[in-house]
Amino acid sequence: MRRDNRAPKPDAPVYEGAERLQKVLAAAGVGSRRACEDLIFRRRVTVNGRVAQLGDRADPTRDVIYVDGERLQADVRLVYVAMNKPRGVVTTMADEKGRTELADFIGARLEQRVYHVGRLDADSEGLLLLTNDGTLAHKLMHPSYEVLKTYLAEVAGPIPRNLAKRLTTGVELEDGPVKVDSFKLVGTLGKTAQVELSLHEGRKHIVRRLMAEMGHPVSRLVRTSIGPIKLGDLRTGRLRRLTNAEVAALFKTVGD
C-alpha cells in the first residue's frame, strides 16, 4: 500500500469538551443527526471559519459555528426569549419598592437566570428581549450597533402632514438631536391618533420626549420590534423562546 507522506493540512483546535459536530448541530435544533451529517457533507457548515468535514468535532461553548452562512448558537446553556411586557411592570428582576417586576412573570418558566436587553419604562409595553448571553446583549444595547426599534404609539391628534418630514429630518432635544428612520399615521379615533415610528435611538424615554416636543404627547406606547425580532401575536405577559433563525438574525444585526 502506498503511503501518503504529504504533510496534513492544519486542523482547527479540538477542545477537551468537543463532541461530534453532527451531535452538536442536532442538539442545537438544526435537525436530526443524519440531516446534520448531510449538511456537513455538502460543505454548508463552517467551524471557526473553516469548512467542516465529516468526523470533525466541536465545542459548542467555544467554537463559532455557521450553517448556510448564518451564525448558530450551539451552546444549549444560553437562552434567548421574547416577552410581551405588560403596562405597569417595571423592567427589573428585583424591585426594591415592591412593584410588579419581570421576575413575577418569569418565575419558574426558565431554569436559567436571564437579564433584560435594554429597558421599557413602567408605563410602556411590548417587546422585551431576555437572555443570559451577555456578549450579545451588550452589543444589542450599545449605541454603536444602531439596532432599529419600532413602536406603535397613541398620541394626541390631529397629525399634521409635515410631521413625518420634521421627524425624519431631525429634532433638537435638551440632550441632543434625534431623528426617526420612518414615521407613518396608522389611524385616528376622535382626538387620538395611532402612529408607528422606527428609530435607532436608545436614550431614556426618547419616543415620549420626542413626540411631546412635537406637541403630540403619548398616551400609550408599545414596542413592536427590536432589530429582526417582532412582537407578533405574543400575548401580554407571555414569553416565547426565539427560534434558531431569529437568534442567527440577531447575530447578523450586530455583525457576528
Coordinates of C-alpha atoms in Angstrom, one line a residue:
M1 CA 0.0 0.0 0.0
R2 CA 1.4 3.4 -1.0
R3 CA 2.0 5.7 2.0
D4 CA 1.0 9.4 1.7
N5 CA 3.9 11.3 3.1
R6 CA 2.4 14.7 2.4
A7 CA 2.0 16.9 5.5
P8 CA -1.6 17.0 6.6
K9 CA -3.5 20.3 6.4
P10 CA -3.7 22.1 9.8
D11 CA -7.0 21.4 11.6
A12 CA -9.0 23.6 13.8
P13 CA -8.1 23.1 17.5
V14 CA -10.1 20.5 19.3
Y15 CA -11.0 21.3 22.9
E16 CA -11.5 18.8 25.7
G17 CA -15.2 19.3 25.7
A18 CA -15.6 18.8 21.9
E19 CA -18.2 16.4 20.5
R20 CA -19.0 15.1 17.1
L21 CA -20.1 18.1 15.0
Q22 CA -23.4 16.5 13.9
K23 CA -24.3 15.8 17.5
V24 CA -23.6 19.5 18.4
L25 CA -25.8 20.7 15.4
A26 CA -28.6 18.3 16.3
A27 CA -28.6 19.4 20.0
A28 CA -28.9 23.0 18.8
G29 CA -32.1 22.1 16.9
V30 CA -30.7 22.2 13.4
G31 CA -32.2 18.8 12.5
S32 CA -31.6 15.1 13.0
R33 CA -28.0 13.8 13.2
R34 CA -28.4 12.3 9.8
A35 CA -29.7 15.6 8.4
C36 CA -26.8 17.4 10.1
E37 CA -24.3 14.9 8.6
D38 CA -25.7 15.8 5.2
L39 CA -25.2 19.5 5.8
I40 CA -21.6 18.8 6.7
F41 CA -21.1 16.6 3.7
R42 CA -22.4 19.3 1.4
R43 CA -19.9 21.8 2.9
R44 CA -22.7 24.0 4.3
V45 CA -21.2 24.2 7.8
T46 CA -18.1 26.1 9.0
V47 CA -16.4 26.0 12.4
N48 CA -14.2 28.9 13.3
G49 CA -14.1 30.0 9.7
R50 CA -13.1 26.6 8.3
V51 CA -15.3 24.4 6.2
A52 CA -16.3 21.4 8.3
Q53 CA -15.8 17.8 7.3
L54 CA -17.5 14.6 8.4
G55 CA -15.7 13.4 11.5
D56 CA -15.0 16.9 12.8
R57 CA -15.6 17.7 16.5
A58 CA -16.6 21.0 18.0
D59 CA -17.1 22.5 21.5
P60 CA -20.4 24.4 21.5
T61 CA -19.3 26.6 24.3
R62 CA -16.2 27.9 22.5
D63 CA -16.4 27.3 18.7
V64 CA -18.0 29.7 16.3
I65 CA -20.3 27.6 14.0
Y66 CA -22.1 28.8 10.9
V67 CA -24.7 26.9 8.9
D68 CA -25.6 28.2 5.4
G69 CA -23.8 31.5 6.3
E70 CA -25.8 32.1 9.5
R71 CA -24.3 32.1 12.9
L72 CA -25.6 29.2 15.1
Q73 CA -25.7 29.5 18.8
A74 CA -24.9 25.9 19.7
D75 CA -24.4 26.4 23.4
V76 CA -27.6 25.0 24.9
R77 CA -26.9 26.7 28.2
L78 CA -27.7 30.1 26.5
V79 CA -31.3 31.1 26.2
Y80 CA -33.0 33.8 24.1
V81 CA -36.5 34.8 25.0
A82 CA -39.1 37.3 23.8
M83 CA -41.6 38.7 26.2
N84 CA -44.6 41.0 25.8
K85 CA -44.2 43.2 28.8
P86 CA -47.5 44.5 30.2
R87 CA -48.1 48.1 31.1
G88 CA -47.3 48.8 34.8
V89 CA -44.5 46.3 35.1
V90 CA -41.0 47.7 35.9
T91 CA -38.1 46.4 33.9
T92 CA -36.1 44.8 36.7
M93 CA -35.7 41.4 38.3
A94 CA -35.7 42.8 41.9
D95 CA -37.6 46.0 42.6
E96 CA -36.8 47.5 46.0
K97 CA -40.1 49.3 46.0
G98 CA -42.2 46.1 45.8
R99 CA -43.7 47.0 42.4
T100 CA -44.7 44.3 39.8
E101 CA -41.5 43.2 38.1
L102 CA -40.2 40.9 35.4
A103 CA -39.4 38.1 37.9
D104 CA -43.2 37.9 38.7
F105 CA -43.8 36.8 35.1
I106 CA -40.7 34.6 34.6
G107 CA -40.9 32.7 37.8
A108 CA -40.1 29.0 37.2
R109 CA -40.6 29.2 33.4
L110 CA -36.9 29.5 32.8
E111 CA -34.3 27.4 34.6
Q112 CA -31.5 29.9 33.7
R113 CA -31.1 33.3 35.1
V114 CA -31.7 35.8 32.4
Y115 CA -31.3 39.6 32.0
H116 CA -33.3 42.1 30.0
V117 CA -31.8 43.6 26.9
G118 CA -32.5 47.3 27.3
R119 CA -35.5 48.7 29.1
L120 CA -39.1 49.7 28.7
D121 CA -40.4 52.2 31.3
A122 CA -43.3 51.0 33.5
D123 CA -45.9 52.9 31.5
S124 CA -44.8 51.3 28.2
E125 CA -45.4 47.8 27.0
G126 CA -44.5 45.4 24.3
L127 CA -41.4 43.5 23.1
L128 CA -38.6 42.9 25.6
L129 CA -35.7 40.5 24.9
L130 CA -34.3 38.4 27.8
T131 CA -31.1 36.4 27.6
N132 CA -28.1 35.1 29.6
D133 CA -25.8 35.8 26.6
G134 CA -24.0 38.8 28.0
T135 CA -21.9 39.5 24.9
L136 CA -24.8 39.6 22.5
A137 CA -26.9 41.6 25.0
H138 CA -24.2 44.2 25.3
K139 CA -23.9 44.6 21.5
L140 CA -27.7 44.9 21.1
M141 CA -27.8 47.7 23.7
H142 CA -24.6 49.6 22.6
P143 CA -25.4 52.7 20.5
S144 CA -22.6 52.0 18.0
Y145 CA -24.5 49.0 16.7
E146 CA -27.6 51.1 16.0
V147 CA -30.2 48.4 16.4
L148 CA -33.5 49.6 14.9
K149 CA -36.6 49.6 17.2
T150 CA -40.2 50.1 16.1
Y151 CA -43.0 51.5 18.3
L152 CA -46.8 51.9 18.0
A153 CA -47.9 55.0 19.9
E154 CA -51.3 56.5 20.7
V155 CA -50.8 60.3 20.7
A156 CA -52.8 63.5 20.8
G157 CA -54.1 64.4 17.3
P158 CA -54.6 65.6 14.8
I159 CA -51.3 64.8 13.0
P160 CA -50.1 67.5 10.6
R161 CA -49.0 66.4 7.1
N162 CA -45.4 67.7 7.6
L163 CA -44.8 65.8 10.9
A164 CA -43.1 62.8 9.2
K165 CA -40.7 65.1 7.4
R166 CA -39.9 67.0 10.6
L167 CA -39.2 63.8 12.5
T168 CA -37.1 62.2 9.8
T169 CA -35.1 65.4 9.3
G170 CA -34.3 65.7 13.0
V171 CA -35.5 67.4 16.1
E172 CA -33.3 69.1 18.8
L173 CA -34.0 67.8 22.3
E174 CA -32.3 69.0 25.6
D175 CA -29.7 66.2 25.4
G176 CA -29.1 66.4 21.6
P177 CA -30.7 65.9 18.2
V178 CA -32.8 62.9 17.3
K179 CA -34.4 61.8 14.1
V180 CA -36.6 58.8 13.3
D181 CA -35.9 56.4 10.4
S182 CA -39.6 56.1 9.5
F183 CA -42.9 57.5 10.6
K184 CA -46.5 56.9 9.5
L185 CA -50.0 57.5 10.6
V186 CA -51.8 54.2 11.2
G187 CA -55.2 55.5 12.1
T188 CA -57.3 58.1 14.1
L189 CA -60.1 57.8 16.6
G190 CA -61.6 61.1 17.8
K191 CA -58.8 63.3 19.0
T192 CA -56.4 60.4 19.3
A193 CA -54.0 59.3 16.5
Q194 CA -52.2 56.0 16.3
V195 CA -48.7 56.3 14.7
E196 CA -45.8 54.0 14.0
L197 CA -42.2 55.1 14.2
S198 CA -38.8 53.4 13.9
L199 CA -35.5 54.7 15.2
H200 CA -32.1 53.6 16.2
E201 CA -32.0 55.7 19.4
G202 CA -31.9 54.2 22.8
R203 CA -32.0 57.2 25.1
K204 CA -34.4 57.1 28.0
H205 CA -38.0 57.9 27.2
I206 CA -36.8 59.0 23.7
V207 CA -40.2 58.4 22.0
R208 CA -42.2 60.1 24.6
R209 CA -39.9 63.1 24.8
L210 CA -39.7 63.4 21.0
M211 CA -43.5 63.3 20.5
A212 CA -44.1 65.7 23.4
E213 CA -41.6 68.1 21.8
M214 CA -43.7 67.9 18.6
G215 CA -46.9 68.7 20.5
H216 CA -48.3 65.2 20.4
P217 CA -47.8 63.6 23.9
V218 CA -48.0 59.8 24.1
S219 CA -50.9 58.2 26.0
R220 CA -49.9 54.6 25.1
L221 CA -46.6 53.2 23.8
V222 CA -46.0 49.6 22.5
R223 CA -42.6 48.4 21.2
T224 CA -43.4 46.1 18.3
S225 CA -39.9 45.1 17.2
I226 CA -36.2 45.1 18.1
G227 CA -34.0 44.6 15.1
P228 CA -35.3 41.5 13.3
I229 CA -37.4 40.2 16.2
K230 CA -41.1 41.0 16.0
L231 CA -43.7 41.1 18.8
G232 CA -46.3 39.5 16.5
D233 CA -49.2 37.9 18.3
L234 CA -47.4 37.1 21.5
R235 CA -50.0 37.8 24.3
T236 CA -49.5 40.2 27.1
G237 CA -47.3 38.8 29.9
R238 CA -46.3 35.7 27.9
L239 CA -42.8 34.5 26.9
R240 CA -41.5 32.5 24.0
R241 CA -38.1 31.2 23.1
L242 CA -36.5 32.6 19.9
T243 CA -36.0 30.3 17.0
N244 CA -32.5 29.4 15.7
A245 CA -33.3 31.6 12.7
E246 CA -34.2 34.6 15.0
V247 CA -31.0 34.2 17.1
A248 CA -29.0 34.0 13.9
A249 CA -30.7 37.2 12.7
L250 CA -29.7 38.9 15.9
F251 CA -26.1 37.9 15.5
K252 CA -26.2 39.2 11.9
T253 CA -27.6 42.5 13.2
V254 CA -24.6 43.2 15.3
G255 CA -22.1 41.9 12.7
D256 CA -21.3 38.5 14.2

